[in-house]
Short mmCIF file of C-alpha atoms in Angstrom, two decimals:
data_model
loop_
_atom_site.label_atom_id
_atom_site.label_comp_id
_atom_site.label_asym_id
_atom_site.label_seq_id
_atom_site.Cartn_x
_atom_site.Cartn_y
_atom_site.Cartn_z
CA UNK F 1 0.00 0.00 0.00
CA UNK F 2 0.98 3.61 -0.45
CA UNK F 3 2.52 5.45 2.51
CA UNK F 4 2.11 9.20 3.01
CA UNK F 5 5.84 9.85 3.20
CA UNK F 6 7.38 13.00 4.64
CA UNK F 7 10.20 14.86 2.93
CA UNK F 8 11.29 18.37 2.03
CA UNK F 9 11.02 18.84 -1.71
CA UNK F 10 13.24 21.24 -3.66
CA UNK F 11 12.02 24.63 -4.81
CA UNK F 12 14.33 24.51 -7.82
CA UNK F 13 15.40 21.94 -10.39
CA UNK F 14 19.08 22.08 -11.21
CA UNK F 15 21.18 20.76 -14.07
CA UNK F 16 23.50 19.19 -11.50
CA UNK F 17 22.57 15.91 -9.83
CA UNK F 18 19.99 16.22 -7.04
CA UNK F 19 21.34 16.19 -3.49
CA UNK F 20 19.36 13.88 -1.18
CA UNK F 21 19.82 14.27 2.57
CA UNK F 22 19.19 11.38 4.95
CA UNK F 23 19.25 11.64 8.75
CA UNK F 24 20.63 9.68 11.69
CA UNK F 25 19.13 7.07 14.03
CA UNK F 26 15.63 7.89 15.28
CA UNK F 27 15.71 11.39 13.87
CA UNK F 28 14.06 13.34 11.05
CA UNK F 29 14.74 15.67 8.14
CA UNK F 30 14.66 18.53 10.67
CA UNK F 31 18.33 17.67 11.29
CA UNK F 32 18.96 19.68 8.12
CA UNK F 33 17.08 22.83 9.18
CA UNK F 34 20.28 24.95 9.13
CA UNK F 35 22.16 23.41 6.20
CA UNK F 36 19.28 22.80 3.77
CA UNK F 37 18.64 26.53 3.04
CA UNK F 38 22.36 27.06 2.39
CA UNK F 39 22.39 24.27 -0.20
CA UNK F 40 19.35 25.75 -1.96
CA UNK F 41 20.92 29.22 -1.89
CA UNK F 42 23.93 27.66 -3.64
CA UNK F 43 21.60 26.52 -6.44
CA UNK F 44 21.46 22.80 -5.62
CA UNK F 45 18.31 20.76 -6.14
CA UNK F 46 18.00 19.45 -2.59
CA UNK F 47 15.75 16.86 -0.98
CA UNK F 48 15.59 15.96 2.72
CA UNK F 49 13.96 12.57 3.24
CA UNK F 50 12.54 10.90 6.35
CA UNK F 51 13.60 7.26 6.62
CA UNK F 52 10.67 4.86 7.05
CA UNK F 53 9.79 4.42 10.74
CA UNK F 54 11.37 7.69 11.83
CA UNK F 55 10.49 11.27 11.02
CA UNK F 56 6.98 12.37 10.14
CA UNK F 57 5.65 9.86 7.60
CA UNK F 58 2.10 8.62 8.20
CA UNK F 59 2.43 5.04 9.47
CA UNK F 60 -1.12 4.55 10.70
CA UNK F 61 -1.18 1.25 8.78
CA UNK F 62 2.09 0.17 10.34
CA UNK F 63 4.39 -1.47 7.76
CA UNK F 64 7.48 -3.49 8.74
CA UNK F 65 10.27 -1.05 9.65
CA UNK F 66 13.26 -3.36 9.19
CA UNK F 67 16.26 -2.61 6.97
CA UNK F 68 14.74 -4.15 3.82
CA UNK F 69 11.52 -2.13 4.23
CA UNK F 70 13.42 1.11 4.86
CA UNK F 71 15.47 0.46 1.71
CA UNK F 72 12.44 -0.39 -0.43
CA UNK F 73 10.51 2.64 0.80
CA UNK F 74 13.40 4.95 -0.08
CA UNK F 75 13.88 3.29 -3.46
CA UNK F 76 10.22 3.75 -4.36
CA UNK F 77 10.38 7.41 -3.32
CA UNK F 78 13.48 7.87 -5.49
CA UNK F 79 11.93 6.00 -8.42
CA UNK F 80 8.67 7.95 -8.26
CA UNK F 81 9.91 11.47 -7.57
CA UNK F 82 13.68 12.01 -7.79
CA UNK F 83 14.27 9.79 -10.83
CA UNK F 84 17.91 10.74 -11.47
CA UNK F 85 21.22 9.50 -10.03
CA UNK F 86 21.75 11.47 -6.84
CA UNK F 87 24.38 12.76 -4.48
CA UNK F 88 23.33 10.80 -1.38
CA UNK F 89 24.27 12.30 1.99
CA UNK F 90 24.17 10.12 5.12
CA UNK F 91 25.09 11.38 8.61
CA UNK F 92 25.72 9.00 11.54
CA UNK F 93 23.46 5.92 11.08
CA UNK F 94 22.23 7.55 7.87
CA UNK F 95 25.63 6.58 6.45
CA UNK F 96 24.74 2.91 7.03
CA UNK F 97 21.38 3.55 5.33
CA UNK F 98 23.26 5.09 2.39
CA UNK F 99 25.77 2.22 2.06
CA UNK F 100 23.03 -0.40 2.28
CA UNK F 101 21.08 1.51 -0.38
CA UNK F 102 23.95 2.00 -2.82
CA UNK F 103 25.02 -1.65 -2.47
CA UNK F 104 21.53 -2.70 -3.58
CA UNK F 105 20.70 0.11 -6.03
CA UNK F 106 24.02 1.44 -7.40
CA UNK F 107 22.28 2.91 -10.45
CA UNK F 108 20.45 5.41 -8.24
CA UNK F 109 23.57 7.00 -6.70
CA UNK F 110 26.21 9.09 -8.46
CA UNK F 111 28.25 10.13 -5.39
CA UNK F 112 28.17 9.66 -1.61
CA UNK F 113 28.77 12.00 1.30
CA UNK F 114 29.21 10.21 4.64
CA UNK F 115 29.24 12.38 7.78
CA UNK F 116 30.59 10.97 11.08
CA UNK F 117 29.52 7.62 9.73
CA UNK F 118 28.13 4.91 12.00
CA UNK F 119 28.87 1.95 9.72
CA UNK F 120 30.77 -0.52 11.89
CA UNK F 121 28.13 -1.34 14.50
CA UNK F 122 26.78 -4.88 14.26
CA UNK F 123 23.13 -3.94 14.02
CA UNK F 124 21.17 -3.42 17.22
CA UNK F 125 23.18 -6.16 18.95
CA UNK F 126 21.65 -7.66 22.10
CA UNK F 127 18.65 -5.35 21.79
CA UNK F 128 17.35 -7.64 19.04
CA UNK F 129 16.88 -10.45 21.58
CA UNK F 130 14.92 -8.41 24.13
CA UNK F 131 11.36 -9.49 24.99
CA UNK F 132 8.93 -7.07 23.40
CA UNK F 133 7.84 -5.65 26.76
CA UNK F 134 11.47 -4.82 27.60
CA UNK F 135 11.97 -3.33 24.14
CA UNK F 136 8.97 -1.03 24.64
CA UNK F 137 10.36 0.06 28.02
CA UNK F 138 13.69 0.90 26.37
CA UNK F 139 11.99 2.81 23.58
CA UNK F 140 9.98 4.78 26.14
CA UNK F 141 13.28 5.93 27.70
CA UNK F 142 14.64 6.76 24.25
CA UNK F 143 12.19 9.65 23.86
CA UNK F 144 12.69 11.03 27.37
CA UNK F 145 14.03 14.57 27.63
CA UNK F 146 16.84 13.72 30.14
CA UNK F 147 18.26 11.00 27.87
CA UNK F 148 18.05 13.19 24.78
CA UNK F 149 19.73 16.07 26.64
CA UNK F 150 22.55 13.74 27.65
CA UNK F 151 23.01 12.64 24.03
CA UNK F 152 23.24 16.30 23.02
CA UNK F 153 26.02 16.81 25.58
CA UNK F 154 27.94 13.98 23.88
CA UNK F 155 27.06 15.00 20.33
CA UNK F 156 27.93 18.71 20.40
CA UNK F 157 30.89 20.76 21.59
CA UNK F 158 30.03 23.16 24.41
CA UNK F 159 26.66 24.53 23.32
CA UNK F 160 24.64 26.61 25.86
CA UNK F 161 21.93 24.79 27.83
CA UNK F 162 19.11 26.78 26.20
CA UNK F 163 20.21 25.77 22.71
CA UNK F 164 20.69 22.17 23.82
CA UNK F 165 17.12 22.11 25.18
CA UNK F 166 15.78 23.56 21.92
CA UNK F 167 17.67 20.98 19.87
CA UNK F 168 16.40 18.25 22.20
CA UNK F 169 12.79 19.28 21.63
CA UNK F 170 13.30 19.44 17.86
CA UNK F 171 15.08 16.08 17.85
CA UNK F 172 12.31 14.25 19.70
CA UNK F 173 9.35 15.93 17.99
CA UNK F 174 8.64 12.93 15.75
CA UNK F 175 8.55 10.66 18.84
CA UNK F 176 5.13 12.10 19.70
CA UNK F 177 3.48 10.32 16.78
CA UNK F 178 1.31 7.40 17.99
CA UNK F 179 3.06 4.82 15.77
CA UNK F 180 6.62 5.83 16.68
CA UNK F 181 7.05 3.30 19.50
CA UNK F 182 5.79 0.36 17.41
CA UNK F 183 8.01 1.32 14.46
CA UNK F 184 11.11 1.71 16.64
CA UNK F 185 10.57 -1.59 18.47
CA UNK F 186 10.09 -3.32 15.12
CA UNK F 187 13.43 -1.93 13.92
CA UNK F 188 15.25 -2.91 17.14
CA UNK F 189 13.97 -6.49 17.11
CA UNK F 190 14.70 -6.86 13.37
CA UNK F 191 18.44 -6.55 14.06
CA UNK F 192 19.15 -3.17 12.45
CA UNK F 193 21.96 -2.21 10.06
CA UNK F 194 25.12 -4.30 9.70
CA UNK F 195 26.85 -2.94 6.59
CA UNK F 196 30.57 -3.42 7.24
CA UNK F 197 30.73 -6.21 4.63
CA UNK F 198 29.09 -3.94 2.01
CA UNK F 199 31.53 -1.04 2.28
CA UNK F 200 33.99 -2.36 -0.31
CA UNK F 201 31.13 -2.82 -2.78
CA UNK F 202 30.75 0.97 -2.98
CA UNK F 203 32.49 2.17 -6.16
CA UNK F 204 31.02 5.69 -6.23
CA UNK F 205 33.22 8.67 -5.47
CA UNK F 206 32.75 9.37 -1.76
CA UNK F 207 33.41 12.34 0.52
CA UNK F 208 33.96 11.39 4.17
CA UNK F 209 33.42 14.24 6.64
CA UNK F 210 34.16 14.01 10.37
CA UNK F 211 33.81 16.39 13.30
CA UNK F 212 37.24 16.63 14.89
CA UNK F 213 35.80 16.46 18.42
CA UNK F 214 33.31 13.64 17.84
CA UNK F 215 32.76 11.95 21.23
CA UNK F 216 30.38 9.29 19.85
CA UNK F 217 32.33 7.71 16.97
CA UNK F 218 36.13 7.72 17.01
CA UNK F 219 38.11 9.52 14.31
CA UNK F 220 40.06 6.28 13.92
CA UNK F 221 37.00 4.80 12.22
CA UNK F 222 37.09 7.69 9.73
CA UNK F 223 40.59 6.58 8.73
CA UNK F 224 39.48 2.95 8.52
CA UNK F 225 36.51 3.90 6.32
CA UNK F 226 38.76 5.98 4.09
CA UNK F 227 41.05 2.96 3.62
CA UNK F 228 38.18 0.58 2.83
CA UNK F 229 36.35 2.77 0.33
CA UNK F 230 38.14 2.52 -3.02
CA UNK F 231 37.31 6.04 -4.24
CA UNK F 232 37.13 8.32 -1.20
CA UNK F 233 38.51 11.58 0.16
CA UNK F 234 38.32 12.68 3.80
CA UNK F 235 37.83 16.09 5.44
CA UNK F 236 37.74 17.04 9.11
CA UNK F 237 35.85 19.96 10.64
CA UNK F 238 37.64 21.54 13.63
CA UNK F 239 35.84 22.40 16.90
CA UNK F 240 32.91 20.22 15.91
CA UNK F 241 31.18 17.16 17.37
CA UNK F 242 29.10 14.32 15.95
CA UNK F 243 26.56 16.27 13.86
CA UNK F 244 28.42 18.91 11.82
CA UNK F 245 25.35 19.72 9.70
CA UNK F 246 23.63 20.97 12.88
CA UNK F 247 26.67 22.48 14.61
CA UNK F 248 28.66 23.82 11.63
CA UNK F 249 26.15 24.18 8.75
CA UNK F 250 28.26 26.63 6.73
CA UNK F 251 31.24 24.26 6.71
CA UNK F 252 29.13 21.27 5.67
CA UNK F 253 27.28 23.23 2.99
CA UNK F 254 30.56 24.41 1.44
CA UNK F 255 32.00 20.88 1.42
CA UNK F 256 28.86 19.46 -0.23
CA UNK F 257 28.63 22.27 -2.82
CA UNK F 258 32.31 21.90 -3.75
CA UNK F 259 31.93 18.11 -3.97
CA UNK F 260 28.88 18.40 -6.25
CA UNK F 261 30.65 20.84 -8.57
CA UNK F 262 34.06 19.19 -8.37
CA UNK F 263 33.91 17.59 -11.83
CA UNK F 264 32.60 20.85 -13.35
CA UNK F 265 35.57 22.74 -11.87
CA UNK F 266 38.00 20.18 -13.29
CA UNK F 267 36.34 20.31 -16.70
CA UNK F 268 36.48 24.12 -16.74
CA UNK F 269 40.15 24.01 -15.70
CA UNK F 270 40.98 21.61 -18.55
CA UNK F 271 39.18 23.82 -21.07
CA UNK F 272 41.00 26.88 -19.73
CA UNK F 273 44.38 25.18 -20.00
CA UNK F 274 43.58 23.99 -23.51
#
């Protein structure tokens, strides 16, 4: 059946490949509230998509929210609306979503941008074996304000309490939907993303971006990812934590814009030299 799927659609259509922004674990397209306008101002055709089971899609008729369903939902959205090879941007767990997607649908992706990528976790681990009642208890804690505030302390570098509280409220807004708990428990019990074996299948040119002060995922994994991806470059953002697109939107926007236009710059340089 059709699903009323939430996304931010572009105001413009560009000659360059469309940029499609994913989000992290249990989040929404609102992660991109600061960076998205900068990408549009730069003239990029930009989409911000909510991954099935998270964000603001209408899941009243609750579908499975496992990895295969998330992938198929995104593929159908791409096939129906985006329709062209895209620059796919995945932050945190969104990087695992992106790698899983490109390994299964390489024709849909021209380039990848992976931001503080969570791609080496072995799915949801022991959480997949929890009794459902325990899983629901854990999910209830997941949307609590104290836990989300604590995650913000880990994710960002020295932001004021007022801003942290605002970002907490924005980050948990989608949790107030009545189907959120069922969808999240379904994902946890399904086993989650385990994409480490798929990384070397990715042949697309890839930009790896990492916050220099990331307290959630070690910079050493950025180096490992750079070594395992056959066609990748890596950039670090100083004085920045786990979510650069929230904390340093201007830096991320510039990196994405330059990466999108990189081949055009090279072509223009060759013509100029000729």
